[in-house]
Tab-separated table of C-alpha atoms in Angstrom:
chain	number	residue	atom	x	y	z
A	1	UNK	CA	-104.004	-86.219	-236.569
A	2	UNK	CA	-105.104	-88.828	-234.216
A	3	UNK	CA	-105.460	-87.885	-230.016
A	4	UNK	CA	-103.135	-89.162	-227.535
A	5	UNK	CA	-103.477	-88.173	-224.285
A	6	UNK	CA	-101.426	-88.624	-221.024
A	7	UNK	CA	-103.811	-90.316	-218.350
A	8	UNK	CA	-102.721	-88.668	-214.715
A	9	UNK	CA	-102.323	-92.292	-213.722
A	10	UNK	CA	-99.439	-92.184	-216.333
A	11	UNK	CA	-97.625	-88.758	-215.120
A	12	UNK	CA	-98.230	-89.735	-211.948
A	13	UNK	CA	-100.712	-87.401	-210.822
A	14	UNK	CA	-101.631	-86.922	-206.965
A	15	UNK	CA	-105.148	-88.156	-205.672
A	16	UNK	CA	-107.711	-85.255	-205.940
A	17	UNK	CA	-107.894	-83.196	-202.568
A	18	UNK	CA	-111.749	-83.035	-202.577
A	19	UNK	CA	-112.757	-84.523	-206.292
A	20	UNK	CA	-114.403	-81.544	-208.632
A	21	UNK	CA	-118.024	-82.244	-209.670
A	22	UNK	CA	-118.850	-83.592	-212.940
A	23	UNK	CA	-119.980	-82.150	-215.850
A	24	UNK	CA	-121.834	-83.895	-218.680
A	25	UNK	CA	-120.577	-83.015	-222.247
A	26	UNK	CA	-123.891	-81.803	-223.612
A	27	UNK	CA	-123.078	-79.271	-221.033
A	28	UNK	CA	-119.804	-77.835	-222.957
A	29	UNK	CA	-119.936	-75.175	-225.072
A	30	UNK	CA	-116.745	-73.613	-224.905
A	31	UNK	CA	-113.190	-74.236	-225.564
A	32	UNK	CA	-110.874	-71.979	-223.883
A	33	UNK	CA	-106.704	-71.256	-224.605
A	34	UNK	CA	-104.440	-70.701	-221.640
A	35	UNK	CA	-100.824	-69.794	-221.130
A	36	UNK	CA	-98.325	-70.170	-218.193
A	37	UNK	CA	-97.849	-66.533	-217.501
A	38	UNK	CA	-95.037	-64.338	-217.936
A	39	UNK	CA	-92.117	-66.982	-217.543
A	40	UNK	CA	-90.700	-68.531	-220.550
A	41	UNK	CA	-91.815	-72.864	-220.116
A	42	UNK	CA	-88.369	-74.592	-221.075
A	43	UNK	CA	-89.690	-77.852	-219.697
A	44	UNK	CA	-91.810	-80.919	-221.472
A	45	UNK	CA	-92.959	-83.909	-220.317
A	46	UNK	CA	-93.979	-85.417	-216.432
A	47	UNK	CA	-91.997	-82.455	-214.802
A	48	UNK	CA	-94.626	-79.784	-216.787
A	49	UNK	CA	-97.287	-81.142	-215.329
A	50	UNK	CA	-96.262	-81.802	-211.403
A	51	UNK	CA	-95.432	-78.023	-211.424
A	52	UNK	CA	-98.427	-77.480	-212.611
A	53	UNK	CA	-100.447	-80.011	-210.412
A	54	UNK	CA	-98.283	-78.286	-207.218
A	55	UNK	CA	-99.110	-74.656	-208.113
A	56	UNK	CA	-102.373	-75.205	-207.873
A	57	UNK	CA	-103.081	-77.446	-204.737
A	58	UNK	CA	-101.141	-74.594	-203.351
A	59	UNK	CA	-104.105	-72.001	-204.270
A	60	UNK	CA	-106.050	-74.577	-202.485
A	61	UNK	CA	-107.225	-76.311	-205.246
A	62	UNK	CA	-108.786	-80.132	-206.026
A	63	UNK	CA	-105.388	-80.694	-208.090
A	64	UNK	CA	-104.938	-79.192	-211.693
A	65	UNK	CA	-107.158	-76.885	-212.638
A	66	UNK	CA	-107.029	-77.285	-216.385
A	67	UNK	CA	-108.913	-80.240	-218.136
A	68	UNK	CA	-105.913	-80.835	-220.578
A	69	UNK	CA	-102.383	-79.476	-220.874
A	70	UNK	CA	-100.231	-79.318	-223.903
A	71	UNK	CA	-96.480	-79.191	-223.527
A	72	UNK	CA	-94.108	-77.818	-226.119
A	73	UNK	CA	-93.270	-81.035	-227.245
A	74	UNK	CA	-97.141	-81.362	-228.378
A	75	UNK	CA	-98.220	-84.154	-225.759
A	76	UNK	CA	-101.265	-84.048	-224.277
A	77	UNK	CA	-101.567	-84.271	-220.304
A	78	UNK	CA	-105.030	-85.324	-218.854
A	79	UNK	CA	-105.610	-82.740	-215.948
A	80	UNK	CA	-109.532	-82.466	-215.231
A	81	UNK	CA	-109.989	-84.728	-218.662
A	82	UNK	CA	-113.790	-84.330	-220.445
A	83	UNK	CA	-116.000	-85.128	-217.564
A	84	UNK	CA	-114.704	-83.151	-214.463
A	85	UNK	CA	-115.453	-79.296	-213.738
A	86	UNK	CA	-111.985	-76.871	-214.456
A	87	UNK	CA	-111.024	-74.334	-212.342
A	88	UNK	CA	-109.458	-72.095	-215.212
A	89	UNK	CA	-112.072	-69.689	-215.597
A	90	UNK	CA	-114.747	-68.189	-213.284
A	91	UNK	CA	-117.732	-68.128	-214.560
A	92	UNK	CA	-116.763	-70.684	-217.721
A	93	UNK	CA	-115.689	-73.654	-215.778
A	94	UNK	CA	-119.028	-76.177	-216.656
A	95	UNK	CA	-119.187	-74.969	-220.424
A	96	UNK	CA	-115.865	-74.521	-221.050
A	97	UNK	CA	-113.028	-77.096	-221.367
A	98	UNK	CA	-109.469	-75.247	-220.320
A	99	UNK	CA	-106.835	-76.340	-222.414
A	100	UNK	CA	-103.063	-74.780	-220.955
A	101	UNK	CA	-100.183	-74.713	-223.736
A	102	UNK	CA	-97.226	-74.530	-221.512
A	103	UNK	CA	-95.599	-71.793	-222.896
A	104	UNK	CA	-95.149	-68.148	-221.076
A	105	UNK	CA	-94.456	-64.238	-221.984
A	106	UNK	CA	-93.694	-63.687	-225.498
A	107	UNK	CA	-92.461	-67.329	-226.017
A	108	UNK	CA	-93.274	-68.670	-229.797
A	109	UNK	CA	-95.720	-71.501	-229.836
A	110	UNK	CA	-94.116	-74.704	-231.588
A	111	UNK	CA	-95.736	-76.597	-234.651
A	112	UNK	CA	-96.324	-79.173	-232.755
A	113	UNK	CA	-98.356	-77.687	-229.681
A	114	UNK	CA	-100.548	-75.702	-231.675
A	115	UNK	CA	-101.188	-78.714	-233.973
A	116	UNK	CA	-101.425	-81.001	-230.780
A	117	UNK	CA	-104.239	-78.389	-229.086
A	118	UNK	CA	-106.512	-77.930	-232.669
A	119	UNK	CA	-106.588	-81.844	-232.841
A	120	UNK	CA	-107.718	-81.848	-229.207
A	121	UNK	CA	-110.085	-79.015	-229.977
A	122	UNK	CA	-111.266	-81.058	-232.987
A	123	UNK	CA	-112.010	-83.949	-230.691
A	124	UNK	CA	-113.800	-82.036	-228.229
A	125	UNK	CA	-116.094	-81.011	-230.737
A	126	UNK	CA	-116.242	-84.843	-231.730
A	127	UNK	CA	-117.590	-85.446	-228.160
A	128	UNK	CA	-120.024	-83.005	-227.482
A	129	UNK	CA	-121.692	-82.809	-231.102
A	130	UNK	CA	-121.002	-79.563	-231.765
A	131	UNK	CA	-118.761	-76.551	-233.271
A	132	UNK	CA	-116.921	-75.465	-229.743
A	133	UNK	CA	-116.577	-71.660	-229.378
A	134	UNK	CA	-112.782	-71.240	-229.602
A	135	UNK	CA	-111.575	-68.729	-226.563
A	136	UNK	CA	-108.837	-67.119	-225.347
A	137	UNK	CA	-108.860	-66.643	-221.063
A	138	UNK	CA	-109.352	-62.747	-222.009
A	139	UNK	CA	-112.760	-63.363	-223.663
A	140	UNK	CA	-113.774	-64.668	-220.351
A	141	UNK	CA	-111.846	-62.895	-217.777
A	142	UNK	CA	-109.908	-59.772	-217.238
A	143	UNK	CA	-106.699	-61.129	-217.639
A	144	UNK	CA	-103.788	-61.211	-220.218
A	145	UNK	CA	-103.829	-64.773	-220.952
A	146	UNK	CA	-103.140	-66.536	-223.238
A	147	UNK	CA	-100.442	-63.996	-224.432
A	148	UNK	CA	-100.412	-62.113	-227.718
A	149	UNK	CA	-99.041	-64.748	-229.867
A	150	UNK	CA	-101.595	-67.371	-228.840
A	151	UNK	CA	-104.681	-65.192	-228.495
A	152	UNK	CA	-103.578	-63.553	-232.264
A	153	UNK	CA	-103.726	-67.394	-232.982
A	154	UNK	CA	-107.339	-68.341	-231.232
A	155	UNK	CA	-108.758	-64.771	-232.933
A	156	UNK	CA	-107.304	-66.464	-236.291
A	157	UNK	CA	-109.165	-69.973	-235.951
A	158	UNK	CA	-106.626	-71.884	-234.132
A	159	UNK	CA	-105.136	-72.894	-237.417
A	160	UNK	CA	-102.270	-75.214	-237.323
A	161	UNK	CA	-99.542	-76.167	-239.840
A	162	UNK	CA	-99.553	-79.434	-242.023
A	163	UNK	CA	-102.697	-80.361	-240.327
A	164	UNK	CA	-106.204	-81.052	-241.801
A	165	UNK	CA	-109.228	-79.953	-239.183
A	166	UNK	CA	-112.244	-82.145	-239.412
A	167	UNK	CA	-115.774	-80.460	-239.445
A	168	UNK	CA	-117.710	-81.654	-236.587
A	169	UNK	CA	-121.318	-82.001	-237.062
A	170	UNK	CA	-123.766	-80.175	-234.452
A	171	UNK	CA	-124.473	-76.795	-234.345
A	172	UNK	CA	-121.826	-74.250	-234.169
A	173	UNK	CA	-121.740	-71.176	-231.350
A	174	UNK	CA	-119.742	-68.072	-232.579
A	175	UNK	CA	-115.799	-67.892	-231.533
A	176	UNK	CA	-114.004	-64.961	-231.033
A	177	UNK	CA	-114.265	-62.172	-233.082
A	178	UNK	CA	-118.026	-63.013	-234.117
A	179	UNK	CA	-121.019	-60.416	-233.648
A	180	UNK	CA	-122.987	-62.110	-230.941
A	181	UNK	CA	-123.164	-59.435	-227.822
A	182	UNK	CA	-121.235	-60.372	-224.917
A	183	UNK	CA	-122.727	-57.726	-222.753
A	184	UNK	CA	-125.325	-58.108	-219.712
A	185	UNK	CA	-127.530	-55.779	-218.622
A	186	UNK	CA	-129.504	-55.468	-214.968
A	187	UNK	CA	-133.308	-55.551	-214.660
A	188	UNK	CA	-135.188	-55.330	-212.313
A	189	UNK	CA	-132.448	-56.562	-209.784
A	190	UNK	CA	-131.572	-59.741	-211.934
A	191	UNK	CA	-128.766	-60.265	-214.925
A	192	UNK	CA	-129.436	-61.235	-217.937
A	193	UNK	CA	-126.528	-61.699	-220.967
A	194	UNK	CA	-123.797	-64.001	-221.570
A	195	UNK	CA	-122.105	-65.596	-218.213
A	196	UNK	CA	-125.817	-64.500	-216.135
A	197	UNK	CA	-126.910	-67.210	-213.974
A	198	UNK	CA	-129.652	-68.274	-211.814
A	199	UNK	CA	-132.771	-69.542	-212.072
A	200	UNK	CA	-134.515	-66.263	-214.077
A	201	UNK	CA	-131.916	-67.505	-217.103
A	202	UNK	CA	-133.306	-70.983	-216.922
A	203	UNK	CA	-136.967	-69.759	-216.828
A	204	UNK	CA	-136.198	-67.301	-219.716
A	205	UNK	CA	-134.901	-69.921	-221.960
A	206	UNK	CA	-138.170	-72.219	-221.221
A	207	UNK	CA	-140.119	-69.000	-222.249
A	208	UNK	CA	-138.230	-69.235	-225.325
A	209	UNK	CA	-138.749	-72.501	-226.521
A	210	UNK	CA	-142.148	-72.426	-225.729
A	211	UNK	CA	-143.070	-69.001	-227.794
A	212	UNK	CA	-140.874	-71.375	-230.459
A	213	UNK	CA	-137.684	-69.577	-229.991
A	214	UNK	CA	-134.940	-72.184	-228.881
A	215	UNK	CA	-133.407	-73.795	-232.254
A	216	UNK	CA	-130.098	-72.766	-230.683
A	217	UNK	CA	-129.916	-74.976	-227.937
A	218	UNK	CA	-128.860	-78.267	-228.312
A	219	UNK	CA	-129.533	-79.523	-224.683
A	220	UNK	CA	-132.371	-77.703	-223.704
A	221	UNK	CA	-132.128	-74.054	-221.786
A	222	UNK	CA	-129.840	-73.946	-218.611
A	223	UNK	CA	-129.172	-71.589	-215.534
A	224	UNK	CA	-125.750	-70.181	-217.113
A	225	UNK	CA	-126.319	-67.919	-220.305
A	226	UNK	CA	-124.801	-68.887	-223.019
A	227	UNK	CA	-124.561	-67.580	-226.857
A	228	UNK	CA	-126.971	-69.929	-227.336
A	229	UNK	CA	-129.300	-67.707	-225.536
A	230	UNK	CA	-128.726	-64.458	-226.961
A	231	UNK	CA	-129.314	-65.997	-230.330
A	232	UNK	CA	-132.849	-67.387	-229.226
A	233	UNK	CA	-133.662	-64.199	-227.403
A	234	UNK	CA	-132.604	-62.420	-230.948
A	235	UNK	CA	-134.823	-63.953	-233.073
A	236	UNK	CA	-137.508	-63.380	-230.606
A	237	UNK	CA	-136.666	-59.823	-230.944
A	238	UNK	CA	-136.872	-59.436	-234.357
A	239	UNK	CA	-140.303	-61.500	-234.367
A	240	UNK	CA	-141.706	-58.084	-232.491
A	241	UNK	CA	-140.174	-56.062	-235.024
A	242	UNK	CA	-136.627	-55.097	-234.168
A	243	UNK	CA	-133.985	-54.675	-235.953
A	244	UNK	CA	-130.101	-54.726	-235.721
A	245	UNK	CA	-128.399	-57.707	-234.243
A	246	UNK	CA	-124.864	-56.389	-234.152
A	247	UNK	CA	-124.096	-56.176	-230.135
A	248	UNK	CA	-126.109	-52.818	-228.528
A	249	UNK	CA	-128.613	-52.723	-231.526
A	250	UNK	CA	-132.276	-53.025	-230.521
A	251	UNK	CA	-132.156	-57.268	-231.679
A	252	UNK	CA	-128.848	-57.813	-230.109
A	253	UNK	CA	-130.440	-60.495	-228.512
A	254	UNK	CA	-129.692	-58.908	-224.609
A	255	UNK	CA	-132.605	-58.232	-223.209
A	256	UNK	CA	-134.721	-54.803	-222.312
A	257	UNK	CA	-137.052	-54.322	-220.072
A	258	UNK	CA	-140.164	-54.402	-222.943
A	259	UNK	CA	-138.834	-57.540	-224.976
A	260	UNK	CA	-138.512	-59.375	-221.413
A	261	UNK	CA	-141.842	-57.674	-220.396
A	262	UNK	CA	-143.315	-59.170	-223.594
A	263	UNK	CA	-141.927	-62.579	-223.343
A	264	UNK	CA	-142.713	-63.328	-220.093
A	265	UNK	CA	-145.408	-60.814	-219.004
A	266	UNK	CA	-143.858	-59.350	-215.916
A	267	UNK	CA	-140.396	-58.419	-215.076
A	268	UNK	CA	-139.130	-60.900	-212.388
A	269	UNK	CA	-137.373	-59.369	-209.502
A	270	UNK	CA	-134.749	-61.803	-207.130
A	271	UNK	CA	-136.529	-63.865	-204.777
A	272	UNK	CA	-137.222	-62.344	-201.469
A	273	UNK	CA	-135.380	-63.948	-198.580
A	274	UNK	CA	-136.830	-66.180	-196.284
A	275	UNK	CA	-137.449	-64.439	-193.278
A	276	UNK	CA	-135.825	-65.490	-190.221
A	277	UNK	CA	-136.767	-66.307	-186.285
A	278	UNK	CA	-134.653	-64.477	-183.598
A	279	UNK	CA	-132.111	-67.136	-181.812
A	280	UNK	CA	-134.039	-67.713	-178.189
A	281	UNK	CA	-132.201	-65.642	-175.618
A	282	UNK	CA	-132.788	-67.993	-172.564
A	283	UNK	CA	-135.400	-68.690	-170.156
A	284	UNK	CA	-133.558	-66.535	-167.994
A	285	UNK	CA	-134.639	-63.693	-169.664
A	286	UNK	CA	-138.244	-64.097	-168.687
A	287	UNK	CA	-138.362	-64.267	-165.296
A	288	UNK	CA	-139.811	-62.353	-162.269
A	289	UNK	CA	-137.596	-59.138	-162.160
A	290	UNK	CA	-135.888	-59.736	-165.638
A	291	UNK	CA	-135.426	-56.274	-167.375
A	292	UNK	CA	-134.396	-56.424	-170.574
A	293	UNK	CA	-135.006	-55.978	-174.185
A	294	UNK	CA	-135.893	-59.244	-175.114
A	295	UNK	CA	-138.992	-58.908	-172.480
A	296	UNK	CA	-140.223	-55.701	-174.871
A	297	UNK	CA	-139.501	-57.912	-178.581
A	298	UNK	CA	-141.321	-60.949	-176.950
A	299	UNK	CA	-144.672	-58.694	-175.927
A	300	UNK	CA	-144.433	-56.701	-179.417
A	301	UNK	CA	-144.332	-60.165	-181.211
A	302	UNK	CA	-147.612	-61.386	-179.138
A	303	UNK	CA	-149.232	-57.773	-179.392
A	304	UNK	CA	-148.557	-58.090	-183.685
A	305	UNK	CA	-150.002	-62.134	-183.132
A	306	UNK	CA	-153.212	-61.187	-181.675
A	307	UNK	CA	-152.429	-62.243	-178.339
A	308	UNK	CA	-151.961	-59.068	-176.576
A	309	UNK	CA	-154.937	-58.578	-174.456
A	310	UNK	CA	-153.917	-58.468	-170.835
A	311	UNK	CA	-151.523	-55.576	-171.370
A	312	UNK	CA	-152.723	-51.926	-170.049
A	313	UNK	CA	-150.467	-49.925	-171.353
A	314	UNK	CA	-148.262	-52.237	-173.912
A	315	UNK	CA	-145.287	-54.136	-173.712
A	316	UNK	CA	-141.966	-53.098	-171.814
A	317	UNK	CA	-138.809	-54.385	-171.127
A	318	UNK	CA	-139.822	-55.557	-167.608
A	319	UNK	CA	-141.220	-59.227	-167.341
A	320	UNK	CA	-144.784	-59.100	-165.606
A	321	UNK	CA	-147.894	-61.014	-165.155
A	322	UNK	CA	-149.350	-59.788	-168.028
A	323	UNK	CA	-146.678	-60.977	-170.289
A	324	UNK	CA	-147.055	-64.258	-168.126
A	325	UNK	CA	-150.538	-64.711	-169.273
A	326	UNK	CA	-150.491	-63.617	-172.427
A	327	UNK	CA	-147.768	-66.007	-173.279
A	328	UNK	CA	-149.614	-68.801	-171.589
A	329	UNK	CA	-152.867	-67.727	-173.971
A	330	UNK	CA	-150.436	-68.008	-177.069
A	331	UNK	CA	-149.276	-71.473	-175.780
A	332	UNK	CA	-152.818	-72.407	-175.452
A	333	UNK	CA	-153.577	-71.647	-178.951
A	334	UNK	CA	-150.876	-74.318	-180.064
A	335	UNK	CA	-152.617	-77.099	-178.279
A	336	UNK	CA	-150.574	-77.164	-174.837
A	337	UNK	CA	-151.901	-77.845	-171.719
A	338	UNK	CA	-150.826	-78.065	-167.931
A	339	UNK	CA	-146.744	-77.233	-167.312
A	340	UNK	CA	-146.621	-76.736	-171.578
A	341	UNK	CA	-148.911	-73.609	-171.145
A	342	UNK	CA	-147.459	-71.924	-168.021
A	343	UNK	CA	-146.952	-68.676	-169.635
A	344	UNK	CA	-143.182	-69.055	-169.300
A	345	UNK	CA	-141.551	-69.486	-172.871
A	346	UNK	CA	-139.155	-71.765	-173.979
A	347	UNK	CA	-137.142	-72.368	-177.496
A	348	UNK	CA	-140.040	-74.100	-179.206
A	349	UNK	CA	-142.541	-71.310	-177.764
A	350	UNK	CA	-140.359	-68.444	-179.128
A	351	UNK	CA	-139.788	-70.268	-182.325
A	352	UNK	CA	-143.649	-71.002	-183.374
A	353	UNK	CA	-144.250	-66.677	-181.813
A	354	UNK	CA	-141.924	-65.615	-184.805
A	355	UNK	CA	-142.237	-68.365	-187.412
């Protein structure tokens, strides 16, 4: 079965309010079901999609959130198409390409949309150079989508009548219903398992690949974790002498804290934030009779800089001469002379005190 697709241009699609960011294909790995909701879909063609496209500027969206539709007719709509993030499911948007059949409730599926969505599944694969995972919304968010019918029809392999798949070449990442765990854990303060992200999942996967444990990838390790990951980080496992690789058994390929202590010799904790400066109060502030606060922060910050010798008896919240001159000896330090080093501090003097 050959792929036709609707360009927006065609169905007359609105420009995008803000457009999404791209996504390169060798960055798919995913290929996820949707339904309408609880609503039966009576409607095909142009008027599926403008619902559609209006729905979801109104949650504030760029324009449809799905990269394809398929209407019970079996025509493809272009809605994000194959280069353009989704918005269809957080936390699977980048590797997963969200494919709505516009059906609703308990509403059969026709022939011809299933058919219509496993050829466009089928061409996916084509496109990226590799076996997609085939998903229902459910297996990536708590939700009840895609329905019974369709999810009973993703957990069976998307089959579809009087039509012959193809067999894509690439390698192939388990679907729904496989073994791989789909669990994360917490260590240390970071997340590790499938849908983790951040940098730690990027520096894992290097770790991987260069202890020789990254066959699975087939565009090098990435900050989102994918099955691709847990199946590197299970052979590593069983290279130390686990065993078990059904989800929650000791090569699971989820982490623990002496696998990921072995692989990359400490266990990383999230990066500390960068500290930050006080916002300048105003000159006002530090003046002859000022009493305030500030006055007492400003002489603790010059006390803990070294610069805290003409005080008797420590800072207070009353501006004196001895906070006068030992501002002017901190000012002094930075290279200022004459009016720059009067002991009176402004925004740049308060900024380099608490940088």
């Amino acid at each position: 079965m050959s792929v036709s697709i609707v360009s927006r241009a065609t169905w007359g699609a609105s420009p995008w309010a803000g457009t999404p960011d791209t996504v390169a294909l060798s960055q798919r790995t995913e290929y996820f079901v949707h339904y309408d909701g609880a609503a039966h879909i009576n409607r095909t063609g142009y008027a599926v999609m403008r619902a559609i496209e209006a729905e979801h500027l109104g949650n504030g969206w760029s324009g449809v959130g799905y990269n394809f539709v398929v209407d019970h007719a079996g025509t493809i709509f272009e809605g994000r198409g194959w280069t353009l993030q989704g918005a269809h499911c957080p936390g699977h948007n980048v590797s997963g390409i969200g494919v709505q059949i516009a059906i609703g409730g308990d509403q059969e599926p026709s022939a011809k949309a299933l058919a219509a969505a496993r050829a466009l599944y089928d061409e996916a694969c084509r496109r990226t150079g590799r076996t997609l995972a085939k998903r229902g919304h459910r297996d990536g968010y708590a939700t009840l989508c895609p329905g019974r019918k369709l999810y009973k029809w993703v957990q069976a392999g998307m089959p579809a009548q009087g039509y012959e798949p193809t067999t894509p070449d690439g390698p192939s990442i388990p679907s729904t219903g496989g073994t791989v765990a789909r669990y994360q854990v917490t260590i240390n303060g970071l997340t590790y398992g499938y849908g983790a992200k951040g940098d730690h999942v990027t520096a894992l996967g290097r770790a991987l690949v260069a202890h020789g444990f990254g066959k699975h990838y087939s565009s090098g390790p990435g900050p989102v974790w994918t099955d691709a990951d847990t199946l590197n980080f299970s052979d590593y496992q069983r290279s130390l002498g686990y065993e078990g690789t059904a989800p929650h058994e000791d090569a699971d390929g989820v982490p623990g804290e002496t696998s990921l202590r072995r692989l990359l010799g400490t266990l990383p904790g999230p990066a500390k934030p960068a500290p930050t400066t006080p916002a300048f109060p105003g000159r006002d502030k530090f003046r002859t009779g000022a009493n305030n606060p500030f006055v007492t922060q400003l002489g603790r910050q010059l006390v803990k800089k070294g610069f805290g010798t003409h005080y008797t008896s420590g800072p207070g919240p009353r501006w004196s001469e001895a906070d006068r001159q030992n501002v002017a000896a901190f000012q002094r330090s930075q290279g200022w002379t004459g009016a720059e080093a009067d002991g009176y501090p402004g925004p740049e003097t308060w900024r380099r005190l608490f940088a």
